[in-house]
XYZ file of N, CA, C and O in Angstrom:
688
model
N 83.180 -25.389 -129.586
C 82.834 -25.609 -127.972
C 83.393 -24.380 -127.620
O 84.381 -23.938 -128.011
N 82.397 -23.604 -127.242
C 82.483 -22.070 -125.962
C 83.609 -22.135 -125.238
O 84.178 -23.016 -124.876
N 84.066 -21.422 -125.451
C 85.073 -21.639 -123.857
C 85.115 -20.873 -122.590
O 83.989 -20.529 -122.305
N 85.177 -22.124 -121.656
C 85.049 -22.240 -120.249
C 85.765 -20.323 -119.763
O 86.703 -20.288 -120.140
N 84.529 -19.615 -119.315
C 84.166 -18.577 -118.691
C 84.940 -18.922 -117.280
O 84.458 -19.572 -116.097
N 86.100 -18.745 -116.252
C 86.429 -18.861 -115.210
C 86.895 -17.946 -114.234
O 86.789 -16.674 -114.878
N 86.178 -17.868 -112.974
C 86.490 -16.719 -111.980
C 87.177 -17.493 -111.107
O 86.794 -17.753 -110.463
N 87.949 -16.384 -111.013
C 89.530 -16.686 -110.400
C 89.751 -15.216 -109.127
O 89.468 -14.279 -110.164
N 90.441 -15.481 -108.671
C 91.006 -14.313 -107.760
C 91.293 -13.137 -108.302
O 92.101 -12.001 -108.144
N 92.668 -14.383 -108.870
C 93.393 -12.637 -109.542
C 93.294 -13.004 -111.623
O 92.451 -14.070 -111.863
N 93.746 -12.390 -112.255
C 93.213 -11.938 -113.232
C 93.977 -13.535 -114.723
O 95.149 -13.799 -114.060
N 93.164 -14.327 -115.526
C 93.290 -15.192 -116.014
C 94.456 -14.468 -117.208
O 93.781 -13.743 -118.233
N 95.276 -14.779 -117.304
C 96.183 -14.740 -118.607
C 95.879 -15.522 -119.569
O 95.901 -15.017 -120.743
N 96.237 -16.849 -119.095
C 96.389 -17.428 -120.889
C 95.870 -19.140 -120.471
O 96.450 -19.441 -119.016
N 94.503 -19.867 -120.703
C 94.286 -20.605 -120.581
C 95.128 -22.030 -120.940
O 94.756 -23.118 -120.229
N 95.823 -22.016 -121.673
C 96.907 -22.989 -123.076
C 97.783 -22.108 -123.661
O 97.869 -22.477 -124.328
N 98.117 -22.263 -121.925
C 99.546 -21.613 -122.374
C 100.601 -22.293 -123.290
O 100.884 -23.705 -122.737
N 101.412 -21.857 -124.266
C 102.276 -22.659 -124.939
C 103.714 -22.898 -124.393
O 103.858 -22.161 -122.725
N 104.604 -24.002 -124.203
C 105.327 -25.077 -123.882
C 106.027 -23.361 -123.148
O 106.984 -23.641 -122.376
N 106.741 -22.807 -124.329
C 108.618 -21.847 -124.190
C 108.006 -20.670 -123.067
O 108.566 -20.572 -122.464
N 106.357 -20.158 -123.412
C 105.692 -19.806 -121.947
C 105.839 -20.008 -120.558
O 106.252 -19.402 -119.919
N 105.584 -21.092 -120.667
C 105.247 -21.297 -119.136
C 106.799 -21.413 -118.536
O 106.988 -21.357 -117.259
N 108.245 -22.229 -119.470
C 108.865 -22.250 -118.817
C 109.767 -20.397 -118.319
O 110.525 -20.129 -117.584
N 109.424 -19.445 -119.890
C 109.827 -18.340 -119.121
C 109.163 -17.812 -118.519
O 109.739 -16.596 -117.670
N 108.041 -18.084 -118.057
C 107.083 -17.065 -116.545
C 107.245 -18.008 -115.260
O 106.992 -17.392 -114.363
N 108.344 -18.985 -115.466
C 108.740 -20.007 -114.084
C 109.037 -18.842 -113.576
O 110.282 -17.905 -113.504
N 108.738 -18.754 -111.704
C 109.137 -18.389 -110.433
C 110.499 -19.315 -110.193
O 110.065 -20.371 -110.390
N 111.390 -18.358 -108.984
C 111.922 -19.344 -108.118
C 111.752 -19.885 -107.580
O 112.275 -21.101 -107.748
N 110.781 -20.386 -107.205
C 109.591 -21.472 -106.188
C 109.486 -22.757 -106.916
O 109.473 -23.559 -106.375
N 109.272 -22.319 -108.317
C 108.899 -23.625 -109.581
C 110.230 -24.494 -109.408
O 110.291 -25.687 -109.397
N 111.550 -22.896 -110.189
C 112.681 -24.151 -110.286
C 113.388 -24.554 -109.091
O 113.310 -25.854 -108.439
N 112.891 -23.968 -107.125
C 113.310 -25.062 -106.117
C 112.661 -26.499 -106.226
O 112.744 -27.250 -105.480
N 111.089 -26.611 -106.518
C 110.155 -27.509 -106.153
C 110.611 -28.535 -106.947
O 111.251 -29.568 -107.285
N 111.679 -28.314 -108.567
C 111.703 -29.416 -109.643
C 113.147 -29.418 -108.688
O 113.317 -30.889 -108.843
N 114.276 -28.700 -108.095
C 115.403 -29.009 -107.762
C 115.082 -30.400 -106.378
O 115.573 -31.372 -105.799
N 114.291 -29.351 -105.442
C 113.736 -30.461 -104.533
C 113.118 -32.214 -104.851
O 114.107 -33.057 -104.074
N 112.323 -32.478 -105.738
C 112.357 -33.619 -106.056
C 112.882 -34.143 -106.627
O 113.043 -35.308 -106.530
N 113.567 -33.542 -107.526
C 115.120 -34.346 -108.252
C 115.582 -35.360 -107.262
O 116.339 -35.965 -107.319
N 116.033 -34.284 -106.200
C 116.876 -35.108 -105.316
C 116.544 -35.839 -104.342
O 116.686 -36.564 -103.061
N 115.121 -35.110 -104.519
C 113.821 -35.963 -103.325
C 114.202 -37.306 -103.431
O 114.507 -38.021 -102.688
N 113.605 -38.199 -104.265
C 114.239 -39.829 -104.799
C 115.083 -40.231 -104.933
O 115.102 -41.003 -103.996
N 116.358 -40.009 -105.291
C 117.737 -40.793 -104.571
C 117.633 -40.422 -103.349
O 118.138 -41.998 -102.637
N 117.058 -39.522 -102.623
C 117.384 -39.167 -101.158
C 116.587 -40.408 -100.015
O 117.106 -40.954 -99.441
N 115.645 -40.098 -101.175
C 114.408 -41.269 -100.409
C 114.761 -43.080 -100.850
O 114.806 -43.981 -99.772
N 115.656 -43.043 -101.887
C 116.300 -44.373 -102.097
C 116.852 -44.467 -100.611
O 117.139 -45.651 -100.334
N 117.943 -44.273 -100.660
C 119.300 -43.894 -99.733
C 117.843 -44.283 -98.492
O 119.093 -44.641 -97.809
N 117.394 -43.449 -98.155
C 116.827 -43.532 -96.852
C 116.165 -44.535 -96.880
O 116.910 -45.564 -95.681
N 115.829 -45.401 -97.280
C 115.116 -46.286 -97.593
C 116.155 -47.616 -96.987
O 115.777 -48.977 -96.514
N 117.155 -47.768 -98.053
C 118.069 -48.658 -98.165
C 118.838 -48.592 -96.585
O 119.592 -49.426 -96.164
N 119.009 -47.270 -96.213
C 119.614 -46.963 -94.678
C 118.570 -47.985 -93.752
O 119.651 -48.490 -92.305
N 117.354 -47.696 -93.772
C 116.572 -47.812 -92.674
C 116.225 -50.053 -92.560
O 115.587 -49.925 -91.779
N 116.112 -50.099 -94.283
C 115.800 -51.376 -94.143
C 116.491 -51.541 -95.035
O 116.664 -52.307 -95.989
N 117.917 -52.461 -95.137
C 118.818 -53.154 -95.656
C 119.054 -54.517 -96.153
O 118.183 -54.835 -95.680
N 118.364 -54.045 -97.481
C 118.042 -55.376 -98.255
C 119.294 -56.300 -98.301
O 119.229 -57.385 -97.969
N 120.141 -56.072 -98.449
C 121.314 -57.099 -98.568
C 122.066 -57.643 -99.287
O 122.533 -58.713 -99.888
N 121.000 -57.831 -100.618
C 121.081 -58.282 -101.725
C 121.230 -57.614 -102.732
O 121.837 -57.954 -103.605
N 121.222 -56.122 -103.235
C 121.834 -55.792 -103.761
C 123.441 -55.081 -103.668
O 124.217 -55.241 -102.952
N 123.964 -55.523 -105.387
C 125.128 -55.087 -105.598
C 125.792 -53.832 -106.046
O 124.561 -52.454 -105.761
N 126.809 -53.205 -105.179
C 126.736 -51.969 -105.094
C 126.794 -51.203 -106.754
O 125.978 -50.108 -107.139
N 127.076 -52.342 -107.635
C 126.679 -51.980 -109.508
C 124.486 -51.253 -109.490
O 124.483 -50.575 -109.622
N 124.411 -52.570 -108.412
C 122.735 -52.308 -108.113
C 121.722 -50.836 -108.054
O 121.247 -50.285 -107.673
N 122.758 -50.969 -106.384
C 122.574 -49.568 -106.322
C 122.600 -48.041 -106.898
O 121.556 -47.142 -107.111
N 123.796 -47.945 -107.794
C 124.250 -46.970 -108.297
C 122.780 -46.721 -108.988
O 122.392 -45.793 -109.757
N 122.581 -47.820 -109.779
C 121.871 -48.097 -110.878
C 120.408 -47.170 -110.719
O 119.730 -46.321 -110.581
N 119.709 -47.812 -109.178
C 118.659 -47.542 -108.704
C 118.600 -46.056 -107.971
O 117.793 -45.201 -108.510
N 119.703 -45.479 -107.963
C 120.125 -43.796 -107.675
C 119.997 -43.095 -108.605
O 118.721 -42.317 -108.965
N 120.702 -43.776 -109.815
C 120.108 -43.111 -111.814
C 118.653 -42.942 -111.455
O 118.420 -42.187 -111.871
N 118.782 -43.871 -111.725
C 116.902 -44.525 -112.145
C 115.767 -43.095 -111.073
O 115.248 -42.985 -111.314
N 116.139 -43.427 -110.100
C 115.596 -42.452 -108.955
C 115.800 -40.913 -109.206
O 114.959 -40.263 -108.991
N 117.316 -40.410 -109.814
C 117.249 -39.574 -110.069
C 116.487 -39.000 -111.363
O 115.791 -37.879 -111.393
N 116.725 -39.548 -112.531
C 115.793 -39.279 -113.602
C 113.879 -39.429 -112.850
O 113.420 -38.373 -114.213
N 113.637 -40.245 -112.793
C 112.354 -40.074 -111.859
C 111.903 -38.500 -111.523
O 110.751 -37.735 -111.138
N 112.796 -38.448 -110.307
C 112.717 -37.155 -109.527
C 112.961 -35.854 -111.040
O 112.222 -34.886 -110.449
N 113.642 -35.954 -111.360
C 113.782 -34.853 -112.499
C 112.302 -34.567 -113.668
O 111.627 -33.793 -113.391
N 112.624 -35.731 -114.033
C 110.871 -35.636 -114.483
C 110.237 -35.367 -114.067
O 108.717 -34.401 -113.966
N 109.698 -36.173 -112.947
C 108.200 -35.515 -111.870
C 108.601 -34.542 -111.278
O 107.188 -33.776 -111.108
N 109.595 -33.621 -111.295
C 110.074 -32.614 -110.913
C 109.761 -31.721 -111.453
O 108.634 -30.171 -111.061
N 109.827 -31.831 -112.748
C 109.846 -30.880 -113.716
C 108.212 -30.652 -114.442
O 107.469 -29.663 -114.365
N 107.397 -31.517 -114.004
C 105.517 -32.222 -114.045
C 105.267 -30.416 -113.155
O 104.988 -30.444 -113.074
N 105.837 -31.183 -111.508
C 105.412 -30.343 -110.629
C 105.718 -28.582 -110.871
O 104.712 -28.050 -110.788
N 107.251 -28.866 -111.317
C 106.862 -27.060 -111.117
C 106.251 -26.833 -112.846
O 105.715 -24.964 -112.718
N 106.195 -27.212 -114.290
C 105.673 -26.829 -114.752
C 103.937 -26.994 -114.860
O 103.644 -25.393 -114.557
N 103.494 -27.618 -113.469
C 102.106 -27.193 -113.410
C 101.769 -26.234 -112.384
O 100.172 -25.532 -112.679
N 103.062 -26.039 -111.300
C 102.588 -24.521 -110.460
C 102.906 -23.506 -110.802
O 102.423 -22.268 -110.680
N 103.281 -23.125 -112.380
C 104.587 -22.187 -113.325
C 102.734 -22.297 -114.176
O 101.692 -20.747 -113.780
N 101.969 -23.305 -114.303
C 100.910 -22.670 -115.116
C 99.724 -21.996 -114.134
O 98.824 -21.313 -114.768
N 99.482 -23.381 -112.957
C 98.187 -22.421 -111.822
C 98.893 -21.181 -112.134
O 97.794 -20.381 -111.756
N 100.015 -20.853 -111.012
C 100.559 -18.686 -110.049
C 100.247 -18.217 -111.953
O 99.202 -17.519 -111.871
N 101.038 -18.657 -112.574
C 100.869 -17.271 -113.744
C 99.174 -17.097 -114.597
O 99.530 -16.232 -114.532
N 99.682 -18.206 -114.966
C 98.839 -17.912 -116.179
C 96.730 -18.456 -115.585
O 96.332 -17.257 -116.646
N 97.040 -19.212 -115.299
C 95.420 -19.705 -114.347
C 94.758 -18.728 -113.550
O 93.237 -18.889 -113.593
N 95.165 -17.253 -112.949
C 95.266 -16.736 -112.070
C 94.464 -17.402 -110.486
O 93.728 -16.991 -110.321
N 95.064 -19.127 -110.695
C 95.097 -19.144 -109.121
C 95.546 -18.549 -107.911
O 94.674 -18.777 -106.932
N 96.278 -18.109 -108.012
C 97.679 -17.547 -107.287
C 97.701 -16.472 -107.685
O 97.604 -15.830 -108.722
N 98.829 -14.976 -106.879
C 98.883 -13.705 -107.030
C 100.041 -14.136 -108.211
O 100.634 -14.768 -108.385
N 99.636 -13.175 -109.169
C 100.429 -13.383 -110.510
C 100.405 -11.674 -110.847
O 100.645 -11.760 -112.751
N 100.805 -11.256 -110.543
C 100.700 -9.633 -110.966
C 102.314 -9.355 -111.939
O 101.979 -8.895 -113.019
N 103.826 -10.109 -111.350
C 104.377 -10.278 -112.279
C 104.531 -11.155 -113.279
O 104.974 -9.999 -114.166
N 103.642 -11.890 -113.569
C 103.433 -12.853 -115.231
C 102.657 -11.724 -115.874
O 102.539 -11.719 -116.898
N 101.087 -11.132 -114.924
C 100.615 -10.110 -115.511
C 101.368 -9.095 -116.488
O 100.970 -8.741 -118.285
N 102.569 -8.341 -115.712
C 103.231 -7.648 -116.436
C 104.137 -7.818 -117.961
O 103.954 -7.055 -118.556
N 104.571 -8.791 -117.238
C 105.550 -9.328 -118.379
C 104.572 -10.388 -120.054
O 104.840 -9.471 -120.474
N 102.815 -10.333 -119.381
C 102.508 -10.909 -120.333
C 101.880 -9.664 -121.204
O 102.162 -9.711 -122.382
N 101.444 -8.700 -120.671
C 101.513 -7.472 -121.125
C 101.976 -6.856 -122.268
O 101.772 -6.690 -123.633
N 103.364 -6.781 -121.178
C 104.550 -5.963 -122.148
C 104.857 -6.784 -123.798
O 105.189 -6.231 -124.145
N 105.292 -8.066 -123.498
C 105.540 -8.944 -125.069
C 104.198 -9.001 -125.635
O 104.412 -9.101 -126.407
N 103.031 -9.286 -125.245
C 102.447 -9.419 -126.502
C 101.381 -7.359 -126.631
O 100.903 -7.903 -128.287
N 101.129 -6.768 -126.020
C 101.647 -5.866 -126.573
C 102.801 -5.543 -127.539
O 102.192 -4.839 -128.530
N 104.322 -5.941 -127.008
C 104.952 -5.374 -128.515
C 104.646 -6.295 -129.612
O 104.777 -6.020 -130.764
N 103.913 -7.769 -129.075
C 103.659 -8.747 -130.906
C 102.844 -7.845 -131.868
O 103.101 -7.693 -132.335
N 101.850 -7.097 -130.556
C 100.707 -6.787 -131.171
C 101.260 -5.372 -132.453
O 101.112 -4.896 -133.456
N 101.769 -4.572 -131.687
C 102.233 -3.093 -132.021
C 103.301 -3.546 -133.404
O 103.322 -3.480 -134.539
N 103.848 -5.023 -133.342
C 104.547 -5.180 -134.572
C 103.916 -5.625 -135.946
O 104.494 -6.462 -136.281
N 102.525 -6.251 -135.638
C 101.785 -6.378 -136.216
C 102.045 -8.077 -136.481
O 101.485 -8.605 -137.438
N 102.194 -8.576 -135.747
C 102.870 -10.282 -134.901
C 101.252 -11.124 -134.489
O 100.791 -9.667 -134.341
N 101.041 -12.130 -135.401
C 100.461 -12.713 -133.974
C 100.750 -12.636 -132.827
O 101.955 -13.232 -132.826
N 99.618 -12.414 -132.523
C 100.121 -13.261 -130.834
C 100.445 -14.130 -129.609
O 101.664 -13.435 -129.183
N 99.984 -14.764 -130.383
C 100.651 -16.287 -129.763
C 101.285 -16.947 -130.901
O 101.466 -18.500 -130.583
N 102.187 -16.586 -131.966
C 103.254 -17.273 -132.638
C 102.398 -17.188 -133.902
O 100.596 -17.852 -133.972
N 102.960 -17.609 -135.330
C 102.588 -18.213 -135.806
C 103.040 -19.658 -135.997
O 103.785 -20.486 -135.288
N 101.867 -20.141 -136.482
C 101.404 -21.486 -136.519
C 101.317 -22.599 -138.131
O 100.514 -21.834 -138.891
N 102.633 -23.247 -138.421
C 102.284 -23.762 -139.749
C 100.689 -25.099 -140.316
O 100.524 -25.464 -140.893
N 99.888 -25.501 -138.914
C 99.288 -26.308 -138.753
C 98.305 -25.306 -139.390
O 97.687 -24.811 -139.692
N 97.147 -26.598 -139.660
C 95.687 -26.146 -140.243
C 94.911 -25.872 -139.495
O 94.690 -26.616 -137.914
N 93.783 -25.007 -139.581
C 93.106 -24.767 -138.230
C 92.047 -25.696 -137.695
O 92.439 -25.717 -135.735
N 92.117 -26.977 -137.998
C 91.177 -28.267 -137.059
C 92.367 -28.696 -136.195
O 91.421 -29.120 -135.253
N 93.757 -28.476 -136.727
C 95.115 -29.295 -136.166
C 94.977 -28.420 -134.673
O 95.142 -28.909 -133.514
N 94.561 -26.751 -134.781
C 94.828 -25.941 -133.962
C 94.156 -25.848 -133.662
O 94.621 -26.414 -132.040
N 93.132 -26.224 -133.311
C 91.697 -26.503 -132.355
C 91.621 -27.838 -131.451
O 91.798 -27.705 -131.091
N 92.448 -29.061 -132.520
C 92.549 -30.240 -131.574
C 93.223 -29.977 -130.651
O 93.648 -30.834 -129.531
N 94.713 -29.984 -131.002
C 95.716 -29.491 -130.275
C 95.084 -28.722 -128.781
O 96.005 -28.838 -127.774
N 94.916 -27.500 -129.120
C 93.707 -26.854 -128.306
C 93.069 -27.262 -126.968
O 92.977 -27.801 -125.945
N 92.186 -28.267 -127.874
C 91.287 -29.237 -126.720
C 91.830 -30.102 -126.360
O 91.599 -30.580 -124.987
N 93.008 -30.734 -126.514
C 93.944 -31.921 -125.699
C 95.302 -31.010 -124.744
O 94.897 -31.872 -123.787
N 95.103 -29.371 -124.656
C 95.831 -29.350 -124.155
C 95.726 -28.523 -122.669
O 96.406 -28.427 -122.505
N 94.679 -27.626 -123.455
C 94.284 -27.206 -122.646
C 93.365 -27.350 -121.116
O 92.863 -28.518 -120.897
N 94.079 -27.236 -120.035
C 93.422 -27.432 -118.508
C 94.774 -28.896 -118.812
O 94.329 -29.278 -117.520
N 95.298 -28.801 -119.308
C 95.887 -30.737 -119.316
C 97.198 -30.968 -118.196
O 97.635 -31.959 -117.632
N 97.646 -29.408 -117.757
C 98.948 -29.853 -116.249
C 97.989 -30.457 -115.238
O 98.424 -30.679 -114.511
N 96.288 -30.506 -115.299
C 95.707 -31.236 -114.186
C 95.463 -32.763 -114.178
O 95.483 -33.320 -113.531
N 96.107 -32.835 -115.568
C 96.124 -34.751 -115.752
C 96.986 -35.557 -116.046
O 97.186 -36.084 -117.034
N 98.193 -34.598 -115.416
C 99.916 -34.910 -115.737
C 99.364 -36.117 -115.271
O 100.291 -36.798 -115.340
N 98.782 -36.541 -113.890
C 98.552 -38.302 -113.561
C 98.370 -39.185 -114.194
O 98.900 -40.438 -114.838
N 97.679 -38.790 -115.121
C 97.697 -40.266 -116.487
C 97.755 -39.591 -117.261
O 98.978 -40.826 -118.414
N 98.021 -38.517 -118.380
C 98.758 -38.109 -119.059
C 99.930 -36.857 -119.613
O 98.461 -35.780 -119.578
N 100.828 -36.774 -119.626
C 101.259 -35.789 -119.231
C 101.296 -34.767 -120.856
O 101.757 -35.369 -122.015
N 101.088 -34.179 -121.116
C 100.343 -33.604 -122.314
C 100.508 -32.155 -122.354
O 99.936 -31.121 -121.678
N 101.737 -31.575 -123.492
C 102.136 -30.276 -122.765
C 101.516 -29.157 -124.294
O 101.124 -30.244 -125.494
N 101.171 -28.798 -124.329
C 101.241 -27.114 -125.535
C 102.289 -26.770 -126.359
O 103.221 -25.993 -125.622
N 102.229 -27.567 -127.464
C 103.811 -26.902 -128.114
C 103.451 -26.332 -130.016
O 103.933 -26.522 -130.485
N 101.986 -26.541 -130.010
C 101.567 -25.606 -130.775
C 100.805 -24.396 -130.964
O 100.431 -24.519 -129.787
N 100.957 -23.119 -131.783
C 100.714 -22.011 -131.669
C 99.400 -21.921 -132.173
O 98.956 -22.923 -133.565
N 98.399 -21.448 -131.359
C 96.960 -21.184 -131.787
C 96.236 -20.174 -131.140
O 97.174 -19.690 -130.110
N 95.040 -19.927 -131.591
C 94.721 -18.317 -131.053
C 94.155 -18.673 -129.974
O 93.379 -17.577 -129.475
N 93.991 -19.805 -129.678
C 92.038 -19.876 -128.351
C 93.050 -19.710 -127.222
O 93.900 -21.317 -126.772
N 93.231 -19.426 -126.556
C 93.889 -18.437 -125.121
C 92.983 -18.421 -123.696
O 93.371 -17.736 -122.552
N 91.265 -18.256 -124.019
C 90.870 -17.713 -123.519
C 91.022 -16.380 -123.206
O 90.342 -15.946 -121.659
N 91.407 -15.587 -123.605
C 91.577 -14.165 -122.970
C 91.130 -12.956 -124.453
O 90.938 -13.844 -125.186
N 90.904 -12.116 -123.797
C 90.692 -11.274 -124.960
C 91.754 -10.598 -125.291
O 92.817 -9.404 -124.785
N 92.378 -10.105 -127.365
C 93.202 -9.858 -127.328
C 93.030 -8.713 -127.830
O 93.784 -8.065 -127.579
N 92.032 -7.608 -127.527
C 92.274 -6.476 -127.128
C 92.728 -5.398 -126.393
O 93.067 -4.887 -126.462
N 92.873 -6.353 -124.913
C 93.664 -6.054 -124.365
C 95.639 -5.655 -124.349
O 95.875 -4.796 -123.507
N 95.939 -6.210 -125.490
C 97.309 -6.194 -126.315
C 96.782 -5.144 -127.270
O 97.909 -4.862 -127.783
N 95.786 -4.197 -127.721
C 95.577 -3.205 -128.324
C 95.851 -4.187 -129.691
O 95.597 -3.574 -130.699
N 95.033 -5.573 -130.123
C 94.793 -5.802 -131.252
C 93.318 -5.354 -131.805
O 92.494 -5.470 -130.850
N 93.333 -5.424 -132.971
C 91.923 -4.820 -133.334
C 91.175 -3.271 -133.040
O 90.763 -2.430 -133.664
N 92.588 -2.954 -132.042
C 92.326 -0.928 -132.314
C 92.568 -0.154 -133.032
O 91.498 0.763 -133.469
N 93.178 -0.694 -134.444
C 93.354 0.701 -135.317
C 92.306 0.639 -136.049
O 92.155 1.419 -136.913
N 92.178 -0.702 -136.264
C 90.815 -1.204 -137.539
C 89.499 -0.310 -137.402
O 88.800 0.195 -137.492
N 90.101 -0.181 -135.599
C 88.453 0.644 -134.979
C 88.706 1.595 -135.161
O 87.159 3.089 -135.642
N 89.175 2.548 -134.684
C 90.234 4.324 -135.824
C 89.697 4.698 -136.076
O 89.413 5.482 -136.472
N 89.975 3.510 -137.598
C 90.155 4.042 -138.681
C 88.678 3.872 -139.486
O 88.059 4.214 -139.054
């Protein structure tokens, strides 16, 4: 299946970034959103209980609810930060100059060292393709199924020549 070509206001860096790259490229506002959502769930629980006290729950149940709210907030905040980082840094939907420079530096260095741009994979090519098909733009489907890319594969929707891959072969 051919790669979808995106027309975005900023350069597309990677249409299916690896999990570790998304975390490395997160900005302060992504971490801030994660923290706000994490704290927001227990705060909402406390506010709701203050405005409309049930009177039927024990302090133990209240604390358990706060813990569950914190866990839900942490997971939801992480998914929000991950989605924001993907759309900001990699898909070119918002300004991504910082990430573009980081990407160019990182992958050009890998190309100079002769390493695969997006890491080595022990998986068969058909498994890599299936992983790519399942995880490309999956950040937009977090409400249905949170699927993150943990597989190194060569399908990223960008031209590897901009990192210097294949230049030496053409010169010789």
